[in-house]
Coordinates of C-alpha atoms in Angstrom, one line a residue:
Chain A
M142 CA 61.9 113.8 136.0
K143 CA 61.0 117.4 136.7
T144 CA 63.1 119.5 134.4
N145 CA 64.0 123.1 134.2
R146 CA 64.3 122.8 130.5
I147 CA 62.0 124.8 128.2
H148 CA 60.8 122.7 125.3
I149 CA 61.3 124.2 121.8
P150 CA 58.8 122.8 119.3
M151 CA 60.1 120.9 116.3
P152 CA 59.8 123.3 113.4
L153 CA 61.3 126.1 115.4
R154 CA 64.3 123.9 116.1
Y155 CA 64.9 123.3 112.5
I156 CA 64.6 127.0 111.8
I157 CA 67.1 127.9 114.5
N158 CA 69.6 125.4 113.1
I159 CA 69.1 126.6 109.6
L160 CA 69.6 130.2 110.7
L161 CA 72.7 129.3 112.6
T162 CA 74.2 127.4 109.6
V163 CA 73.5 130.3 107.3
A164 CA 75.0 132.7 109.8
L165 CA 78.1 130.6 110.0
W166 CA 78.4 130.6 106.2
G167 CA 77.8 134.4 106.1
V168 CA 80.5 135.0 108.7
L169 CA 83.0 132.8 106.9
I170 CA 82.2 134.3 103.4
A171 CA 82.5 137.8 104.8
L172 CA 85.8 137.0 106.3
I173 CA 87.0 135.6 103.0
A174 CA 85.7 138.7 101.1
E175 CA 87.4 141.0 103.6
G176 CA 90.7 139.1 103.2
I177 CA 90.9 138.2 106.9
I178 CA 90.8 134.6 105.8
T179 CA 93.6 134.5 103.2
N180 CA 93.4 132.6 99.9
Y181 CA 95.6 129.9 101.5
W182 CA 93.3 129.5 104.5
S183 CA 90.2 129.4 102.4
G184 CA 91.8 126.6 100.5
I185 CA 92.3 124.8 103.8
L186 CA 88.6 125.5 104.6
V187 CA 87.7 123.6 101.4
T188 CA 89.9 120.7 102.4
I189 CA 88.4 120.7 105.9
G190 CA 84.9 120.5 104.3
I191 CA 85.9 117.6 102.1
N192 CA 87.4 115.8 105.1
I193 CA 84.3 116.4 107.1
I194 CA 82.1 114.8 104.5
L195 CA 84.5 111.8 104.4
A196 CA 84.7 111.4 108.1
V197 CA 81.0 111.8 108.7
S198 CA 80.2 109.3 105.9
L199 CA 82.7 106.7 107.2
N200 CA 81.1 107.3 110.7
V201 CA 77.9 105.9 109.3
A202 CA 79.5 102.5 108.6
T203 CA 82.0 102.5 111.5
G204 CA 80.3 104.4 114.3
Y205 CA 76.6 103.7 113.7
L206 CA 76.7 100.3 112.0
G207 CA 79.7 99.1 114.0
Q208 CA 81.6 97.6 111.1
L209 CA 85.2 98.4 110.0
P210 CA 85.4 99.1 106.3
L211 CA 89.0 99.8 105.2
G212 CA 88.2 100.8 101.7
H213 CA 86.7 104.2 102.1
A214 CA 89.3 105.7 99.8
G215 CA 88.2 103.3 97.1
F216 CA 84.7 104.8 97.1
M217 CA 86.1 108.3 97.2
A218 CA 88.2 107.4 94.1
V219 CA 85.2 106.0 92.2
G220 CA 83.2 109.1 92.9
A221 CA 86.1 111.4 92.0
Y222 CA 86.8 109.7 88.7
A223 CA 83.1 109.4 87.8
G224 CA 82.5 113.0 88.5
S225 CA 85.6 114.3 86.8
I226 CA 85.1 112.2 83.6
Y227 CA 81.6 113.6 83.4
M228 CA 82.7 117.2 84.0
K229 CA 85.4 117.0 81.4
A230 CA 82.8 115.9 78.8
T231 CA 80.6 118.9 79.5
P232 CA 81.3 122.6 78.6
L233 CA 81.7 123.2 82.4
G234 CA 85.4 123.8 82.0
D235 CA 85.0 126.8 79.8
L236 CA 82.2 128.2 81.9
V237 CA 84.3 128.0 85.1
R238 CA 87.3 129.5 83.3
S239 CA 85.3 132.4 82.1
G240 CA 84.0 133.0 85.6
N241 CA 80.4 132.0 84.7
T242 CA 80.1 129.3 87.4
L243 CA 76.4 129.9 88.0
A244 CA 75.5 128.9 84.4
G245 CA 77.4 125.6 85.0
L246 CA 75.4 124.9 88.1
P247 CA 73.2 122.2 86.5
Y248 CA 76.3 120.4 85.3
I249 CA 77.8 120.7 88.8
I250 CA 74.7 119.2 90.5
V251 CA 74.6 116.4 88.0
A252 CA 78.3 115.7 88.5
L253 CA 77.9 115.6 92.3
V254 CA 74.8 113.3 92.1
L255 CA 76.5 111.1 89.5
S256 CA 79.6 110.7 91.6
G257 CA 77.5 109.8 94.6
V258 CA 75.4 107.4 92.7
V259 CA 78.3 105.6 91.1
A260 CA 80.1 105.3 94.4
G261 CA 76.9 104.1 96.0
L262 CA 76.5 101.5 93.3
F263 CA 80.0 100.3 94.0
G264 CA 79.0 100.3 97.7
L265 CA 76.0 98.1 96.8
I266 CA 78.1 95.7 94.7
I267 CA 80.8 95.4 97.3
G268 CA 78.4 95.6 100.3
I269 CA 76.1 92.7 99.5
P270 CA 78.8 90.1 99.5
A271 CA 81.1 91.8 102.0
L272 CA 78.5 92.3 104.7
R273 CA 77.8 88.6 104.8
L274 CA 81.1 88.4 106.6
R275 CA 81.8 89.7 110.1
G276 CA 84.3 91.8 111.8
D277 CA 87.8 91.2 110.6
Y278 CA 86.8 89.5 107.4
L279 CA 84.7 92.5 106.5
A280 CA 87.6 94.8 107.1
I281 CA 89.9 92.6 104.9
I282 CA 87.4 92.2 102.1
T283 CA 86.8 96.0 101.9
L284 CA 90.6 96.5 102.0
G285 CA 90.9 94.1 99.1
F286 CA 88.2 95.9 97.1
G287 CA 89.8 99.3 97.8
E288 CA 93.1 98.0 96.4
I289 CA 91.5 96.4 93.4
I290 CA 89.7 99.7 92.6
R291 CA 93.1 101.5 92.7
V292 CA 94.8 98.8 90.5
V293 CA 92.0 99.0 88.0
L294 CA 92.0 102.8 87.8
T295 CA 95.8 102.6 87.1
N296 CA 95.6 99.9 84.4
I297 CA 92.2 100.1 82.8
D298 CA 93.4 102.2 79.8
S299 CA 95.5 99.4 78.5
V300 CA 92.6 97.1 78.5
L301 CA 90.1 99.5 77.0
G302 CA 92.5 100.7 74.3
F303 CA 91.6 104.4 74.7
K304 CA 92.3 107.1 77.3
F305 CA 89.7 106.8 80.1
T306 CA 91.3 107.3 83.5
Y307 CA 94.7 108.3 82.1
G308 CA 96.3 105.7 84.5
A309 CA 99.2 106.6 86.7
A310 CA 99.9 109.7 84.6
G311 CA 96.8 111.2 86.2
L312 CA 93.5 112.7 85.0
K313 CA 94.2 116.4 84.5
Q314 CA 92.4 119.7 83.7
I315 CA 89.3 118.9 85.7
P316 CA 87.0 122.0 86.0
K317 CA 87.8 123.6 89.4
I318 CA 84.2 123.7 90.8
S319 CA 84.9 123.4 94.5
S320 CA 84.4 126.9 95.7
F321 CA 84.0 127.5 99.4
T322 CA 80.2 128.0 99.2
L323 CA 79.6 124.8 97.2
V324 CA 81.7 122.7 99.7
F325 CA 79.9 124.4 102.6
I326 CA 76.5 123.5 101.1
C327 CA 77.6 119.9 100.5
V328 CA 78.8 119.6 104.1
A329 CA 75.6 121.0 105.5
L330 CA 73.5 118.8 103.4
T331 CA 75.5 115.7 104.2
C332 CA 75.3 116.3 107.9
L333 CA 71.6 117.0 107.6
I334 CA 70.7 114.0 105.6
I335 CA 72.8 111.6 107.8
H336 CA 71.3 113.2 110.9
M337 CA 67.8 112.8 109.6
V338 CA 68.3 109.2 108.6
M339 CA 69.9 108.3 111.9
K340 CA 66.9 109.9 113.8
S341 CA 64.4 107.9 111.8
R342 CA 63.3 104.3 112.4
H343 CA 65.9 103.2 109.8
G344 CA 68.6 104.9 111.8
R345 CA 67.5 103.1 115.0
A346 CA 67.5 99.8 113.1
I347 CA 71.1 100.5 112.1
L348 CA 72.0 101.3 115.7
S349 CA 70.4 98.2 117.0
I350 CA 72.6 96.1 114.6
R351 CA 75.6 97.7 116.1
E352 CA 74.5 97.0 119.7
N353 CA 73.6 93.3 119.1
E354 CA 73.1 91.9 115.7
I355 CA 71.5 88.6 116.8
A356 CA 69.1 90.5 119.1
A357 CA 68.2 92.9 116.3
E358 CA 67.5 90.0 114.0
S359 CA 65.3 88.3 116.5
V360 CA 63.1 91.4 116.9
G361 CA 62.4 91.3 113.2
I362 CA 64.9 93.8 111.8
N363 CA 66.1 92.9 108.3
T364 CA 69.8 93.1 109.3
T365 CA 71.1 92.5 105.8
Y366 CA 69.0 95.2 104.3
Y367 CA 70.0 97.8 106.9
K368 CA 73.6 96.9 106.8
V369 CA 73.7 97.3 103.1
M370 CA 71.7 100.5 103.3
A371 CA 74.2 102.1 105.8
F372 CA 77.1 100.9 103.7
V373 CA 75.7 102.4 100.5
M374 CA 74.9 105.6 102.2
S375 CA 78.4 105.8 103.5
A376 CA 79.8 105.1 100.0
F377 CA 77.4 107.7 98.4
F378 CA 78.7 110.6 100.4
A379 CA 82.3 109.4 100.0
G380 CA 81.8 109.6 96.3
I381 CA 80.5 113.2 96.6
A382 CA 83.5 114.1 98.7
G383 CA 85.7 112.5 96.0
C384 CA 84.1 114.7 93.3
L385 CA 84.6 117.8 95.4
Y386 CA 88.2 116.7 96.0
A387 CA 88.7 116.4 92.2
G388 CA 87.1 119.7 91.6
Y389 CA 89.3 121.3 94.2
L390 CA 92.7 120.0 93.0
G391 CA 91.9 119.9 89.2
S392 CA 93.9 116.6 88.8
L393 CA 93.6 113.0 90.0
F394 CA 96.1 110.3 90.5
P395 CA 95.3 106.7 91.5
S396 CA 98.1 106.7 94.0
T397 CA 96.2 109.3 96.1
F398 CA 93.7 106.7 97.0
K399 CA 96.0 104.2 98.6
F400 CA 95.2 102.2 101.8
M401 CA 96.8 105.1 103.7
K402 CA 94.0 107.4 102.7
S403 CA 91.4 105.1 104.1
I404 CA 93.3 105.0 107.3
E405 CA 93.5 108.8 107.5
I406 CA 89.8 109.0 107.3
L407 CA 89.4 106.2 109.9
V408 CA 91.7 108.1 112.3
M409 CA 89.4 111.1 112.0
V410 CA 86.4 109.0 113.0
V411 CA 88.1 107.1 115.8
L412 CA 89.7 110.2 117.3
G413 CA 86.4 112.1 117.3
G414 CA 84.5 109.2 118.8
M415 CA 82.8 106.5 116.8
G416 CA 79.2 107.2 116.5
S417 CA 79.4 110.9 117.2
M418 CA 78.8 113.3 114.3
L419 CA 80.1 116.3 116.1
G420 CA 83.2 114.2 117.0
S421 CA 83.8 113.5 113.3
V422 CA 83.3 117.1 112.3
L423 CA 85.6 118.4 115.0
S424 CA 88.4 115.9 114.5
A425 CA 88.3 116.3 110.7
T426 CA 88.7 120.0 111.3
V427 CA 91.4 119.8 113.9
L428 CA 93.4 117.1 112.1
T429 CA 93.3 118.9 108.8
V430 CA 94.5 122.1 110.4
I431 CA 97.2 120.2 112.3
S432 CA 98.4 118.3 109.2
E433 CA 98.5 121.5 107.1
S434 CA 100.6 123.2 109.7
L435 CA 102.9 120.2 110.0
R436 CA 103.4 120.0 106.2
S437 CA 106.9 121.2 106.6
V438 CA 107.8 118.1 108.7
G439 CA 106.1 115.6 106.4
D440 CA 107.2 112.3 107.9
L441 CA 106.7 113.4 111.5
R442 CA 103.1 114.2 110.7
M443 CA 102.4 110.6 110.0
V444 CA 104.3 109.4 113.1
F445 CA 102.1 111.7 115.1
Y446 CA 99.0 110.4 113.4
S447 CA 99.7 106.8 114.1
L448 CA 100.9 107.4 117.6
A449 CA 97.7 109.3 118.3
L450 CA 95.7 106.3 117.1
V451 CA 97.5 103.8 119.3
L452 CA 97.4 106.0 122.4
M453 CA 93.8 106.8 121.8
M454 CA 92.8 103.2 121.6
I455 CA 94.8 102.3 124.8
F456 CA 93.6 105.2 126.9
R457 CA 90.3 106.3 125.5
P458 CA 89.0 103.6 123.2
K459 CA 85.7 105.4 122.7
G460 CA 87.3 108.5 121.2
L461 CA 87.4 112.0 122.5
L462 CA 83.7 112.6 122.6
G463 CA 82.5 109.0 122.8
S464 CA 79.0 108.8 121.3
Y465 CA 78.1 112.2 122.7
D466 CA 76.3 114.2 120.0
F467 CA 75.8 117.9 119.8
S468 CA 72.4 119.6 119.6
M469 CA 72.2 123.3 119.4
S470 CA 68.5 123.3 120.3
R471 CA 69.2 121.2 123.4
I472 CA 71.7 123.8 124.6
L473 CA 69.3 126.5 123.8
E474 CA 66.6 124.8 125.7
K475 CA 68.8 124.4 128.7
A476 CA 69.9 128.1 128.5
L477 CA 66.4 129.3 128.2
G478 CA 65.3 127.1 131.1
F479 CA 68.2 128.5 133.2
I480 CA 67.0 132.0 132.5
F481 CA 63.2 131.7 132.7
R482 CA 62.7 129.0 135.3
P483 CA 64.9 129.8 138.3
A484 CA 62.4 128.1 140.6
A485 CA 63.1 124.7 139.2
R486 CA 66.8 125.4 139.6
K487 CA 66.5 126.3 143.2
E488 CA 64.5 123.2 143.9
K489 CA 67.1 121.0 142.3
K490 CA 69.8 122.6 144.4
K491 CA 67.9 122.1 147.6
G492 CA 66.6 118.6 147.0
G493 CA 69.8 117.1 145.7
A494 CA 68.2 114.2 143.8
V495 CA 64.9 115.6 142.6
K496 CA 63.2 112.9 140.6
Chain F
M39 CA 112.2 73.8 79.8
S40 CA 114.7 75.8 81.7
Y41 CA 112.3 78.8 81.5
V42 CA 109.6 76.8 83.1
F43 CA 112.0 75.5 85.7
S44 CA 113.3 79.0 86.6
Q45 CA 109.7 80.3 86.9
A46 CA 108.8 77.4 89.1
V47 CA 111.8 78.2 91.4
N48 CA 110.8 81.8 91.4
A49 CA 107.3 80.8 92.5
L50 CA 108.5 78.6 95.2
Q51 CA 111.0 81.2 96.4
L52 CA 108.4 83.9 96.7
G53 CA 105.8 81.5 98.0
S54 CA 108.0 80.3 100.8
I55 CA 108.6 83.8 102.0
Y56 CA 104.8 84.5 102.0
A57 CA 104.3 81.2 103.8
L58 CA 106.7 82.2 106.6
V59 CA 105.0 85.5 107.1
A60 CA 101.6 84.0 106.8
L61 CA 102.4 81.6 109.6
G62 CA 103.0 84.5 111.9
Y63 CA 99.6 86.0 111.0
S64 CA 97.9 82.7 111.4
M65 CA 99.4 81.9 114.8
V66 CA 98.6 85.3 116.3
Y67 CA 95.1 85.2 114.9
G68 CA 94.6 81.7 116.2
I69 CA 95.5 82.7 119.7
I70 CA 94.0 86.1 120.3
L71 CA 91.8 86.6 117.2
L72 CA 93.8 89.7 116.2
L73 CA 94.8 90.6 112.7
N74 CA 98.3 91.8 113.5
F75 CA 98.8 94.4 110.8
A76 CA 102.1 95.3 112.3
H77 CA 103.4 91.8 111.4
G78 CA 104.4 92.9 107.8
D79 CA 106.3 95.8 109.2
I80 CA 108.4 93.6 111.5
I81 CA 109.8 92.2 108.3
M82 CA 110.7 95.6 107.1
V83 CA 112.6 96.3 110.4
G84 CA 114.4 92.9 110.0
A85 CA 115.4 93.8 106.5
Y86 CA 116.9 97.1 107.7
V87 CA 118.7 95.5 110.6
T88 CA 120.3 93.0 108.1
Y89 CA 121.1 95.8 105.7
Y90 CA 122.8 98.1 108.3
A91 CA 124.6 95.2 110.0
M92 CA 126.1 94.1 106.7
T93 CA 126.9 97.4 105.0
S94 CA 127.5 99.9 107.9
F95 CA 129.0 97.6 110.5
H96 CA 130.4 95.0 108.2
L97 CA 129.4 92.1 110.4
H98 CA 129.7 88.5 109.4
P99 CA 126.5 87.5 107.4
L100 CA 125.7 84.9 109.9
V101 CA 125.9 87.4 112.8
S102 CA 123.7 89.8 110.9
V103 CA 121.1 87.2 110.3
V104 CA 121.0 86.2 114.0
L105 CA 120.9 89.8 114.9
A106 CA 117.9 90.5 112.6
V107 CA 115.9 87.5 113.9
V108 CA 116.6 88.4 117.5
M109 CA 115.6 92.1 116.9
C110 CA 112.4 91.0 115.2
T111 CA 111.5 88.6 118.0
L112 CA 112.1 91.3 120.6
L113 CA 110.1 93.9 118.6
G114 CA 107.2 91.5 118.3
V115 CA 107.1 90.9 122.0
V116 CA 107.5 94.5 122.9
I117 CA 104.6 95.5 120.6
E118 CA 102.4 92.8 122.2
K119 CA 103.2 94.0 125.7
V120 CA 102.9 97.7 125.0
A121 CA 100.0 97.9 122.6
Y122 CA 98.0 94.7 122.7
T123 CA 98.0 93.5 126.3
P124 CA 96.2 96.6 127.8
L125 CA 93.4 95.9 125.3
R126 CA 92.9 92.3 125.8
S127 CA 89.4 92.7 127.2
A128 CA 88.5 95.6 124.9
P129 CA 86.3 95.2 121.8
R130 CA 87.9 93.5 118.8
L131 CA 87.5 96.7 116.8
S132 CA 89.7 98.7 119.2
L133 CA 92.4 96.0 119.0
L134 CA 92.3 96.0 115.2
I135 CA 92.6 99.7 115.0
T136 CA 95.5 99.6 117.4
A137 CA 97.2 97.1 115.2
I138 CA 96.8 99.4 112.2
G139 CA 98.2 102.2 114.3
V140 CA 101.3 100.2 115.3
S141 CA 101.8 99.3 111.7
F142 CA 101.7 102.9 110.5
L143 CA 103.9 103.9 113.4
L144 CA 106.6 101.4 112.4
E145 CA 106.4 102.5 108.7
N146 CA 106.5 106.2 109.3
G147 CA 109.1 105.8 112.1
A148 CA 111.3 103.9 109.6
Q149 CA 110.7 106.6 107.0
L150 CA 111.8 109.2 109.5
I151 CA 114.9 107.3 110.7
F152 CA 116.1 105.5 107.6
G153 CA 114.8 107.9 104.9
T154 CA 112.2 107.2 102.2
D155 CA 114.7 105.8 99.6
T156 CA 115.1 102.1 98.9
K157 CA 118.3 100.7 100.3
S158 CA 119.8 98.2 97.9
M159 CA 122.2 95.4 98.7
V160 CA 122.9 94.3 95.2
Q161 CA 126.6 95.3 95.7
E162 CA 127.0 93.1 98.8
P163 CA 124.5 90.3 98.6
L164 CA 123.9 88.1 101.6
I165 CA 124.1 84.9 99.6
S166 CA 125.8 84.9 96.1
G167 CA 126.4 82.4 93.4
S168 CA 124.3 79.8 91.8
L169 CA 124.2 76.0 91.4
T170 CA 124.0 74.5 87.9
L171 CA 122.5 71.0 87.7
G172 CA 122.1 69.3 84.3
G173 CA 121.6 72.5 82.2
V174 CA 119.4 74.3 84.7
S175 CA 120.7 76.8 87.2
I176 CA 119.3 77.8 90.5
T177 CA 120.7 80.6 92.7
Y178 CA 121.9 79.6 96.2
A179 CA 119.6 82.3 97.5
A180 CA 116.6 80.6 96.1
L181 CA 117.7 77.2 97.2
I182 CA 118.4 78.4 100.8
T183 CA 115.2 80.3 100.9
I184 CA 113.1 77.2 100.0
V185 CA 115.1 74.9 102.3
V186 CA 115.1 77.3 105.3
S187 CA 111.4 77.9 105.1
V188 CA 110.5 74.2 104.8
V189 CA 112.8 73.5 107.8
S190 CA 111.2 76.3 109.8
M191 CA 107.7 75.1 109.1
I192 CA 108.6 71.5 110.2
A193 CA 110.2 72.9 113.3
L194 CA 107.1 75.0 114.0
T195 CA 104.8 72.0 113.5
I196 CA 106.9 70.0 116.0
L197 CA 106.9 72.9 118.4
V198 CA 103.2 73.3 118.4
Q199 CA 102.3 69.6 118.4
K200 CA 105.0 68.0 120.6
T201 CA 106.2 70.4 123.2
K202 CA 104.5 71.6 126.4
L203 CA 104.5 75.2 125.3
G204 CA 102.9 74.2 122.0
K205 CA 100.2 72.4 124.0
A206 CA 99.6 75.5 126.0
M207 CA 99.3 77.6 122.8
R208 CA 96.8 75.2 121.4
A209 CA 94.9 75.2 124.7
V210 CA 94.7 79.0 124.9
S211 CA 93.5 79.3 121.3
E212 CA 90.8 76.7 122.0
D213 CA 89.4 78.4 125.1
M214 CA 91.3 81.2 126.9
G215 CA 89.3 81.0 130.1
A216 CA 89.5 77.2 130.5
A217 CA 93.2 77.2 129.7
Q218 CA 93.7 79.8 132.5
L219 CA 91.8 77.6 134.9
M220 CA 94.0 74.7 134.1
G221 CA 97.0 76.7 135.3
I222 CA 98.4 77.9 132.0
S223 CA 99.9 81.4 132.2
L224 CA 98.0 83.4 129.6
N225 CA 100.5 86.3 129.4
R226 CA 103.5 84.0 128.9
T227 CA 101.8 81.8 126.3
I228 CA 100.6 84.8 124.3
S229 CA 104.0 86.5 124.5
F230 CA 105.6 83.3 123.4
T231 CA 103.3 83.0 120.4
F232 CA 104.2 86.6 119.4
A233 CA 107.9 85.7 119.8
V234 CA 107.6 82.7 117.6
G235 CA 105.6 84.5 115.0
S236 CA 108.0 87.4 114.9
A237 CA 111.0 85.1 114.8
L238 CA 109.5 83.6 111.7
A239 CA 108.9 87.1 110.3
G240 CA 112.6 87.8 111.1
I241 CA 113.7 84.7 109.1
G242 CA 111.3 85.8 106.3
S243 CA 112.9 89.2 106.3
V244 CA 116.4 87.8 106.0
L245 CA 115.3 85.5 103.2
H246 CA 113.5 88.4 101.5
I247 CA 116.6 90.6 101.5
A248 CA 118.8 87.7 100.4
S249 CA 116.4 87.1 97.4
Y250 CA 115.5 90.6 96.4
F251 CA 118.3 92.7 97.9
Q252 CA 116.1 95.6 98.9
A253 CA 114.8 97.4 102.0
S254 CA 112.4 100.2 102.0
P255 CA 110.0 101.6 104.7
M256 CA 106.9 100.6 102.8
M257 CA 108.0 97.1 101.8
G258 CA 106.3 95.5 104.7
S259 CA 102.8 96.8 104.1
M260 CA 102.2 95.1 100.7
L261 CA 104.2 92.0 101.7
G262 CA 102.2 91.8 104.9
L263 CA 98.9 92.2 103.2
K264 CA 99.6 89.5 100.7
A265 CA 100.9 87.2 103.3
F266 CA 97.7 87.8 105.1
V267 CA 95.8 86.9 102.0
A268 CA 97.8 83.7 102.0
A269 CA 96.8 83.0 105.6
V270 CA 93.1 83.6 104.8
L271 CA 93.3 81.5 101.7
G272 CA 94.8 78.5 103.6
G273 CA 92.4 78.9 106.5
I274 CA 93.4 81.4 109.2
G275 CA 94.6 79.8 112.4
S276 CA 95.9 76.7 110.6
I277 CA 99.6 76.1 110.2
P278 CA 99.5 73.8 107.2
G279 CA 96.9 76.1 105.7
A280 CA 99.3 79.1 105.9
M281 CA 101.9 77.1 104.1
I282 CA 99.5 76.0 101.3
G283 CA 98.2 79.6 101.0
G284 CA 101.7 81.1 100.9
F285 CA 102.8 78.8 98.1
A286 CA 99.6 79.3 96.2
I287 CA 100.0 83.1 96.3
G288 CA 103.6 82.8 95.2
I289 CA 102.6 80.6 92.2
V290 CA 99.8 82.9 91.2
E291 CA 101.9 86.0 91.4
T292 CA 104.7 84.4 89.4
L293 CA 102.2 83.2 86.7
V294 CA 100.6 86.7 86.4
T295 CA 104.1 88.3 86.1
A296 CA 105.2 85.7 83.6
A297 CA 102.1 86.5 81.5
G298 CA 103.3 90.0 81.3
L299 CA 100.6 91.5 83.5
S300 CA 102.9 92.5 86.4
T301 CA 101.0 95.7 87.0
W302 CA 97.8 93.7 87.7
K303 CA 99.4 91.3 90.2
D304 CA 98.2 93.0 93.4
G305 CA 94.7 93.2 91.9
V306 CA 94.7 89.5 91.1
V307 CA 95.9 88.6 94.6
F308 CA 93.1 90.6 96.2
A309 CA 90.6 89.2 93.8
I310 CA 91.5 85.7 94.9
L311 CA 91.1 86.8 98.5
I312 CA 87.6 88.1 97.7
V313 CA 86.6 84.9 95.9
V314 CA 87.8 82.7 98.7
L315 CA 86.1 84.8 101.3
L316 CA 82.8 84.6 99.5
L317 CA 82.9 80.9 98.6
K318 CA 84.6 79.5 101.7
P319 CA 85.1 82.2 104.3
T320 CA 87.1 79.8 106.5
G321 CA 89.7 79.1 103.8
I322 CA 91.0 75.8 102.5
L323 CA 91.8 74.2 105.8
G324 CA 90.0 76.5 108.3
K325 CA 87.5 75.3 110.9
K326 CA 84.0 76.5 110.9
I327 CA 83.0 78.3 114.0
T328 CA 79.3 78.7 114.8
E329 CA 78.4 81.8 116.8
K330 CA 76.6 81.1 120.1
V331 CA 74.2 83.5 121.5

């Protein structure tokens, strides 16, 4: 196909994307510093960031792998508790309170990695048996695991004999580490890593399982390995989101991580379009803003949520964006081609179907 | 002795409600391979109908019961027509997500309409009194619950095995395409299945409120999930399996509570589910289906 696109070489593409991300961060941080984005809205920005990580990570298991795990909140809970218990054991709390967050950075990084790894480990333990099952059974078994994690977090103290998760009373006084910048970096890294994995041969293997598991197996793809890998990756980032969530609120309650939370994340993925990262990011953003502004009408918010889910499935089962994914460089390439190669454009107009 | 007896009655009472709800899950799954998450919430609606009929409108208990069962049946059919029929040829995942959506719509709608508080019927129980037999006493509510569920299950078995509609249901669950070619109306049979399943849920809801006197917007979700565990345990798609599963879950839950670990009971039920799924994914009486390429 004769195209009027100008090809941008690979390293340049990455540089453009990095520059754009940094520019976005700069604009947002400047707006916060200037007070145009108020304290209230910068808090919502943090929530949006956390929800984006959750949605994008669930999208790996739902959109790319094509399974339906219903226990994402469980992984988030595991990560949140692991990270917070670690952070409470370190002098991080005093450092954050005295405003010296930078000195606590090593602790923060360890906490984030730890929460991701612990959640990933749970993903591995749950994934290996669960992924032997298909479709509905997988959904149910992950739902069961999610509920068990919650029940255990509520009751574990009475078994251990000492205060560990503080049960239903809640884990409190967690160092508030989740500044806007930290969450922004985590969001960017999550999207980057998932994007890179999905563009690699591993990613294509995962996609092939979604398309047809039997066919994938017959061309020599180790389906069990890749299914577990996608599942663990999904759990890993959910754990990090959980840690950020704990570091944002400062307290944790097992009742936060009910089945409903998993569904909320699922709604974000489904509305955005299963298998589209941009879809997940956009719908996480839009839904968080909507639900924040609907906070005054509490119950109605959930009615809206569920109605949207049903209507979406009936009228547009692929989500708003389907599996369309966004690429800044592709748009740039098209724009450049439009400017610099008018000849090709004319030809296209004249010929109709230029092949 | 009387303690053991009363615990056994508790277990049977709880188990028979689970079994009734599990039957609905099992039938719907057997016919269109859908986990009808909204099934548990139909029970919630039934409980509210009974509550309001009894307390606000002061209807005769029998009228309230009939009203609740009819409302549940209608609700089940309407849900099937509105939400599931348009998606019959869609991927299974879409159908499952729709079912979850309907379930949350019912729960949150109920929260909006009836309020978040738990409505209690202790003052005006549906069935009161108890029967004393040789030193042990059993409440009429428990007795009626167990009897009614056993009778409903027998009626259902006869319906599925002996009637023409039952034959159509079995045919559709065996092979939808072939059944259609044999002149069976797909829409009618599926709607009928939903109606029967929801009617059973309606009966379950009445028995539930008679036994535990409560209605709350979220009561259906945990009850439904556990009934679903019962259906999986017994072998999904199998009617006797759902009964066995229901009673098994009732017994386990009563045992865990009797051991003083009531906060763990949800965890134990789900742990059983996981063990069953891993050891025998088709459940106790389920059939193994091999996937064809």
